Short mmCIF file of C-alpha atoms in Angstrom, two decimals:
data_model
loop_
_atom_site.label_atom_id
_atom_site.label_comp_id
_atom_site.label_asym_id
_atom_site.label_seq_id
_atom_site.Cartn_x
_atom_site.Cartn_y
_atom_site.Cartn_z
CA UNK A 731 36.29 152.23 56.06
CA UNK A 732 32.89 153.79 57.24
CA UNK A 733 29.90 151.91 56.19
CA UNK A 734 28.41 154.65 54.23
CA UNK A 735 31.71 154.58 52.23
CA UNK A 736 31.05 150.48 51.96
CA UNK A 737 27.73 151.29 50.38
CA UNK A 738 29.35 153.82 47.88
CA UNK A 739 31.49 150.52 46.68
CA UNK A 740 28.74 148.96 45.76
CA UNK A 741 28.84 150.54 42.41
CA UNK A 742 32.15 149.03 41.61
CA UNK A 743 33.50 145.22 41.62
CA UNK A 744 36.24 146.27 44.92
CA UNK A 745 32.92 146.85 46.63
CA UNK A 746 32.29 142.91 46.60
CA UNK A 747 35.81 142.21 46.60
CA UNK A 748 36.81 144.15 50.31
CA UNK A 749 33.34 142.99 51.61
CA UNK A 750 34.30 139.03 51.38
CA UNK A 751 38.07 140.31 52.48
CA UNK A 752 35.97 141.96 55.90
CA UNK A 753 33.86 139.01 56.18
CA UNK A 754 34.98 136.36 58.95
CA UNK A 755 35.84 133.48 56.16
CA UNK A 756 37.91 136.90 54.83
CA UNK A 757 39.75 136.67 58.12
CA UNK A 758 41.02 133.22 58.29
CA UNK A 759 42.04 133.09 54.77
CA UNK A 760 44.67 130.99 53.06
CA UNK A 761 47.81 132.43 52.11
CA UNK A 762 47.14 131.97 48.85
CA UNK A 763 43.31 133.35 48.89
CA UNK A 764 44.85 136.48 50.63
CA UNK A 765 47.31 136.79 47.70
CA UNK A 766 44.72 136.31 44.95
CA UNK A 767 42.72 139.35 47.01
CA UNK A 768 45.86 140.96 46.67
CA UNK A 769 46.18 141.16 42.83
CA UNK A 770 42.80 141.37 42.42
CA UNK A 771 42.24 144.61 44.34
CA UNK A 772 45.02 146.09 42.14
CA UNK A 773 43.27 144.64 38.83
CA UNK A 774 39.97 146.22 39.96
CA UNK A 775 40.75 149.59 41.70
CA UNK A 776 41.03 151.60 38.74
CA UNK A 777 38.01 151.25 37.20
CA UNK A 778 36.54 151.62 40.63
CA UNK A 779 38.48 154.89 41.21
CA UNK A 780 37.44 156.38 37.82
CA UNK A 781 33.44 155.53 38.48
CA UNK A 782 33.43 157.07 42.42
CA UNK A 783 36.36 160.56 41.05
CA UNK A 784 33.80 162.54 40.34
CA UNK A 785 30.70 162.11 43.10
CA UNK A 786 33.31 161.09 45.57
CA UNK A 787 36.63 162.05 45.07
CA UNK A 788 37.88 161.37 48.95
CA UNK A 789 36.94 157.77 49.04
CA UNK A 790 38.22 157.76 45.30
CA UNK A 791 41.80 159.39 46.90
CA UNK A 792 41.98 156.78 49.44
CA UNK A 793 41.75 153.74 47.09
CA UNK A 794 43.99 155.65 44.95
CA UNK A 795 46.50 155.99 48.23
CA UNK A 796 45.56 152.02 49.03
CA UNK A 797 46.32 151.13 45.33
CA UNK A 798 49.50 152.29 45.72
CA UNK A 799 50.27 150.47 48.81
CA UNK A 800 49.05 147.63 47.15
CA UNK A 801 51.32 147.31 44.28
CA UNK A 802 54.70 148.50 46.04
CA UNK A 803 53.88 145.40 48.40
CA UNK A 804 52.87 143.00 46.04
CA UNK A 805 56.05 141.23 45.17
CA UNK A 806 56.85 140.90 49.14
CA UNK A 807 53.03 139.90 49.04
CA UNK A 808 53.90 137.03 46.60
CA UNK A 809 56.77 135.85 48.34
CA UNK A 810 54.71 135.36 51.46
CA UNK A 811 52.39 133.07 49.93
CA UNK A 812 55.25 131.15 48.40
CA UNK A 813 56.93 130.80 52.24
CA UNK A 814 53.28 129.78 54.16
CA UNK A 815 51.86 127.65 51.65
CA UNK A 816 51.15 124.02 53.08
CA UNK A 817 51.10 122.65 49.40
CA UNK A 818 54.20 124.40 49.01
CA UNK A 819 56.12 123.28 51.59
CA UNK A 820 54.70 119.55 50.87
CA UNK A 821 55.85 119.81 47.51
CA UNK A 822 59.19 120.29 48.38
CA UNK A 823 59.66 117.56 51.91
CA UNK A 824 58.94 114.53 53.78
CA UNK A 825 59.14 111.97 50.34
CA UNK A 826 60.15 108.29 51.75
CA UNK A 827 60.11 107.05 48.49
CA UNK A 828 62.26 107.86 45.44
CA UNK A 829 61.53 107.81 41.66
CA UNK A 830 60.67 104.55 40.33
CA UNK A 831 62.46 102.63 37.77
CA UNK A 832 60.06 101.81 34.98
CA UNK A 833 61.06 104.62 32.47
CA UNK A 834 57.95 106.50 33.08
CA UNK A 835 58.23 110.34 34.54
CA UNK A 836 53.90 110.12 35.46
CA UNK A 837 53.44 113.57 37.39
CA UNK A 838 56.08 115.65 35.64
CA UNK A 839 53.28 117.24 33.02
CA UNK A 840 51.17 118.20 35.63
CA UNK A 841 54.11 119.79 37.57
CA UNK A 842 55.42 122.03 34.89
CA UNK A 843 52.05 123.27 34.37
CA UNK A 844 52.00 124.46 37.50
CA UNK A 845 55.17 125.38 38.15
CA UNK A 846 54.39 127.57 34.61
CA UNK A 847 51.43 128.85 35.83
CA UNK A 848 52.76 129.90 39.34
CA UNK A 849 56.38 131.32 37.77
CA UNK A 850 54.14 133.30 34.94
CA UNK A 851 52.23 135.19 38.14
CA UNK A 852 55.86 135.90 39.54
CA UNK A 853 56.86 137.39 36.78
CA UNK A 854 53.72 139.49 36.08
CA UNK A 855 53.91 140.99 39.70
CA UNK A 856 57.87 141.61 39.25
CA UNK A 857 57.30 143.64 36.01
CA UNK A 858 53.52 145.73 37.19
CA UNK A 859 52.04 143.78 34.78
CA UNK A 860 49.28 143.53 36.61
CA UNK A 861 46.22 142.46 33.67
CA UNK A 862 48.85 139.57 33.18
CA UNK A 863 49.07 137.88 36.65
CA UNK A 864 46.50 135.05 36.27
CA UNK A 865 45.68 134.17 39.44
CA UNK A 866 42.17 132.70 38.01
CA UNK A 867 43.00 129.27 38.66
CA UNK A 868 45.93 129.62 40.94
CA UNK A 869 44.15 127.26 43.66
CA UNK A 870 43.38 124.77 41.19
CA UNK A 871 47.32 124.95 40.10
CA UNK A 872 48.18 124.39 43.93
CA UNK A 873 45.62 121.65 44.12
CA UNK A 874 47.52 119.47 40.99
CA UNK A 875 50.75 120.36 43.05
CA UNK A 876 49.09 118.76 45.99
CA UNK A 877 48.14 115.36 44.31
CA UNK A 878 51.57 115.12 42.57
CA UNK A 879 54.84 113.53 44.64
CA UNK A 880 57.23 114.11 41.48
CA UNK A 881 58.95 116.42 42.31
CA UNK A 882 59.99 115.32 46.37
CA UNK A 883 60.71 112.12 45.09
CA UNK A 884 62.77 113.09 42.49
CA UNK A 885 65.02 115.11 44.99
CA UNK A 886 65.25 112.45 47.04
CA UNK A 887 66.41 109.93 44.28
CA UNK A 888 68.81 112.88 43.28
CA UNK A 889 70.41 112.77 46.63
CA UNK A 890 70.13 109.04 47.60
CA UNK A 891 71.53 108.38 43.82
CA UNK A 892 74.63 110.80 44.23
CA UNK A 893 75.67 109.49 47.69
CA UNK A 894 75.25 105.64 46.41
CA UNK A 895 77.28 106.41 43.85
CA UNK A 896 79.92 108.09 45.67
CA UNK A 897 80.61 104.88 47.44
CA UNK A 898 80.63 102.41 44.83
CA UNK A 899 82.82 104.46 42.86
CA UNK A 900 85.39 104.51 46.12
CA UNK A 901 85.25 100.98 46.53
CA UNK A 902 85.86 99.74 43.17
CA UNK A 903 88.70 102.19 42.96
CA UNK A 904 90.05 100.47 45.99
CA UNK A 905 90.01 97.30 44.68
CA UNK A 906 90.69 98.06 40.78
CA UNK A 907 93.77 95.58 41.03
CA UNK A 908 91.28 92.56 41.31
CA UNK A 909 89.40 93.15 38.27
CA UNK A 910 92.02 93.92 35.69
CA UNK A 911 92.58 91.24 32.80
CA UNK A 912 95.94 89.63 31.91
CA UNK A 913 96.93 88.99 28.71
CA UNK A 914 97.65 85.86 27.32
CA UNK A 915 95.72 84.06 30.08
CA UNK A 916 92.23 82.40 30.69
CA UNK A 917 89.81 85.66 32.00
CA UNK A 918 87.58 83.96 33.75
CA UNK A 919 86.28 86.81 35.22
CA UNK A 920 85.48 88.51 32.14
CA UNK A 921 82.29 86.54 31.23
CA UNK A 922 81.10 87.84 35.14
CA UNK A 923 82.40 91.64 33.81
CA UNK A 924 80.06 91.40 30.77
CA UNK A 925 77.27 90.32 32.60
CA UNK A 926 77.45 92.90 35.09
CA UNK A 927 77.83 95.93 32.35
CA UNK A 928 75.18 94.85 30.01
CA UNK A 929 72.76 93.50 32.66
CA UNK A 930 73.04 96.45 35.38
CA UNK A 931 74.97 99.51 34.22
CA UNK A 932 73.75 99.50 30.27
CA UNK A 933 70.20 98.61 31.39
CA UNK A 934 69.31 100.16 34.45
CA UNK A 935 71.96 102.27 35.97
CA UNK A 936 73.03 104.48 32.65
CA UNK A 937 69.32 104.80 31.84
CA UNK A 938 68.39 105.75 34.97
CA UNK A 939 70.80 108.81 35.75
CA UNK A 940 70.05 109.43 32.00
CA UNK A 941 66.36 109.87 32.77
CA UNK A 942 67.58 112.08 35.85
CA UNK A 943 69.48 114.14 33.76
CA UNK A 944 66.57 114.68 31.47
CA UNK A 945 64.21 115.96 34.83
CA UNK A 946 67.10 118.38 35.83
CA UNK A 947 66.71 120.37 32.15
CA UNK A 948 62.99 120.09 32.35
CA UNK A 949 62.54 121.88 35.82
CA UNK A 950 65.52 123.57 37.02
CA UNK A 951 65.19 127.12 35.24
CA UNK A 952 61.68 127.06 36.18
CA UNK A 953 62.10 126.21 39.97
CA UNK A 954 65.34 128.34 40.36
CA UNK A 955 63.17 131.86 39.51
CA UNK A 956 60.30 130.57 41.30
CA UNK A 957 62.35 129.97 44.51
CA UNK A 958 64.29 133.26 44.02
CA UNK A 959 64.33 135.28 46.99
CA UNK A 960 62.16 133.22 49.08
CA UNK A 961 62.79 130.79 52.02
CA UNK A 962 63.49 128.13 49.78
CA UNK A 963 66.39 129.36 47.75
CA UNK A 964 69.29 127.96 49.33
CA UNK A 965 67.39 124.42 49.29
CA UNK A 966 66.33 124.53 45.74
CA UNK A 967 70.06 125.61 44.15
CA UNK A 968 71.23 122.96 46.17
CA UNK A 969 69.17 120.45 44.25
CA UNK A 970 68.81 122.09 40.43
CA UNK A 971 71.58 124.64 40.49
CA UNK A 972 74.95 124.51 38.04
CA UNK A 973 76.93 125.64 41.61
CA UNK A 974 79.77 122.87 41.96
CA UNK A 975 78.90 121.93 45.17
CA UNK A 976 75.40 121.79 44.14
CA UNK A 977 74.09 117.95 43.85
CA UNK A 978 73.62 117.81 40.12
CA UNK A 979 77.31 118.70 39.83
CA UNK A 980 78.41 116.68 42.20
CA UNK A 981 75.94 113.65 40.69
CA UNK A 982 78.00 114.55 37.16
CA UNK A 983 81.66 114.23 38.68
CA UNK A 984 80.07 110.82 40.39
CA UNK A 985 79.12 109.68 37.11
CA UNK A 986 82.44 110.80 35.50
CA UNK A 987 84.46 108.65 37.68
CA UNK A 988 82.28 105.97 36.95
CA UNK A 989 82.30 106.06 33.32
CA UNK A 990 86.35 106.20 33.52
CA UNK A 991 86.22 103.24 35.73
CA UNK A 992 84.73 100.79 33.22
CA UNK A 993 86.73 102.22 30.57
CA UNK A 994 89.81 101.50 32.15
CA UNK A 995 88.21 97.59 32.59
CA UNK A 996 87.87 97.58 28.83
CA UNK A 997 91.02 98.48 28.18
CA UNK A 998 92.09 96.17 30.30
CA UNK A 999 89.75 93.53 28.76
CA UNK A 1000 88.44 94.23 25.47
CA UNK A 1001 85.34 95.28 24.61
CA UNK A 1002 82.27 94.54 27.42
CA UNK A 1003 79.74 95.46 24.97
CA UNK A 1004 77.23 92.57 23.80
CA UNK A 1005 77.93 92.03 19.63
#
């Protein structure tokens, strides 16, 4: 663009707009930033194509052309940002630690906010909705993301939690036999039985994969359309999907076998539950 046709912008918002775009902070820009430029050149072009029509209808035919450009490429525009954004990716990886134990899900608010805020814009930019992609505060959405570990460490618990239980599951089923009660004869491991269902699988263990379960409604549906069609796909389905090899499945079946497990020890030995 010719800098007498930069000086015809002027009288429009896109003038501003293009002119921090050409500018050398313009040039380095974050993924995000150049995304946000993005939408907002398609939100202000045709106001600014209406106001130059009539004393300059070539520069007004080349934003039109531009616009057009713009908006067949801003989905793939969208999914770019989602694919190179740093937050993004360190939302996602590299969590040592896993979700605590204390009953309290601290981070998941925030989270779904953004994840609401980010799958809203999606959806906007899928339909040309353009006046409805908010991308206002989209930084300050990314910045929440980037103080928050939720959602990492709750993928890690999922798959630590699944494999875990995997293998107790096979090795109580291997050695069944040694628990079972006889009847008519002095259990004297049932008082060690009770203990061991009230103390660890009623209080920690079943309310733990309950709280689990409760995370996996909250966020899948809104991280599985997020993720759709981007880099990240394959990984996110393999966490939050229904697919049965997916981990919540699989985490399901684990907990399945479990569940039949100390049924079959109370009908060997009457009821575990404290009265």
């Amino acid at each position: 663009m010719s800098l007498l046709d930069s000086f015809k912008l002027n009288e429009c918002h896109l003038g501003q707009l293009i002119a921090n775009k050409n500018s050398i902070l313009g040039k380095v820009a974050l993924s995000s930033q150049q995304f946000i430029y993005h939408v907002k050149f398609i939100q202000q072009a045709p106001a600014c194509i209406e106001a130059l029509s009539i004393e300059h209808p070539i520069l007004a035919n080349q934003l039109r052309d531009e616009l057009i450009r713009k908006k067949q490429r801003a989905y793939a525009q969208f999914n770019t940002f989602i694919n190179s954004d740093k937050t993004i990716a360190a939302l996602l990886f590299s969590s040592h630690e896993s979700l605590e134990l204390d009953g309290t899900l601290k981070g998941i608010n925030p989270l779904e906010n953004a994840l609401a805020r980010l799958l809203s814009v999606k959806t906007a930019i899928k339909q040309q909705r353009w006046e409805d992609a908010d991308i206002e505060e989209l930084e300050k959405h990314l910045s929440l993301l980037h103080q928050h570990s939720f959602l990492k460490k709750y993928m890690r618990s999922l798959a630590i939690n699944m494999h875990q239980l995997k293998m107790t599951n096979d090795f109580l089923e291997q050695y069944s036999n040694l628990v079972q009660c006889q009847t008519g004869r002095s259990n004297l491991k049932l008082p060690i039985l009770k203990n061991v269902f009230t103390k660890y699988y009623l209080a920690d263990i079943q309310t733990y994969l309950s709280r689990m379960n409760s995370v996996y409604f909250r966020l899948n549906k809104r991280l599985i359309a997020l993720f759709e069609e981007t880099q990240y796909q394959q990984l996110i389905e393999h966490y939050f999907s229904e697919d049965p090899t997916a981990l919540p499945t699989t985490l399901t079946l684990e907990i399945k076998r479990h569940v039949k497990w100390w049924q079959a020890v109370q009908n060997s030995c009457g009821s575990l539950r404290p009265k």
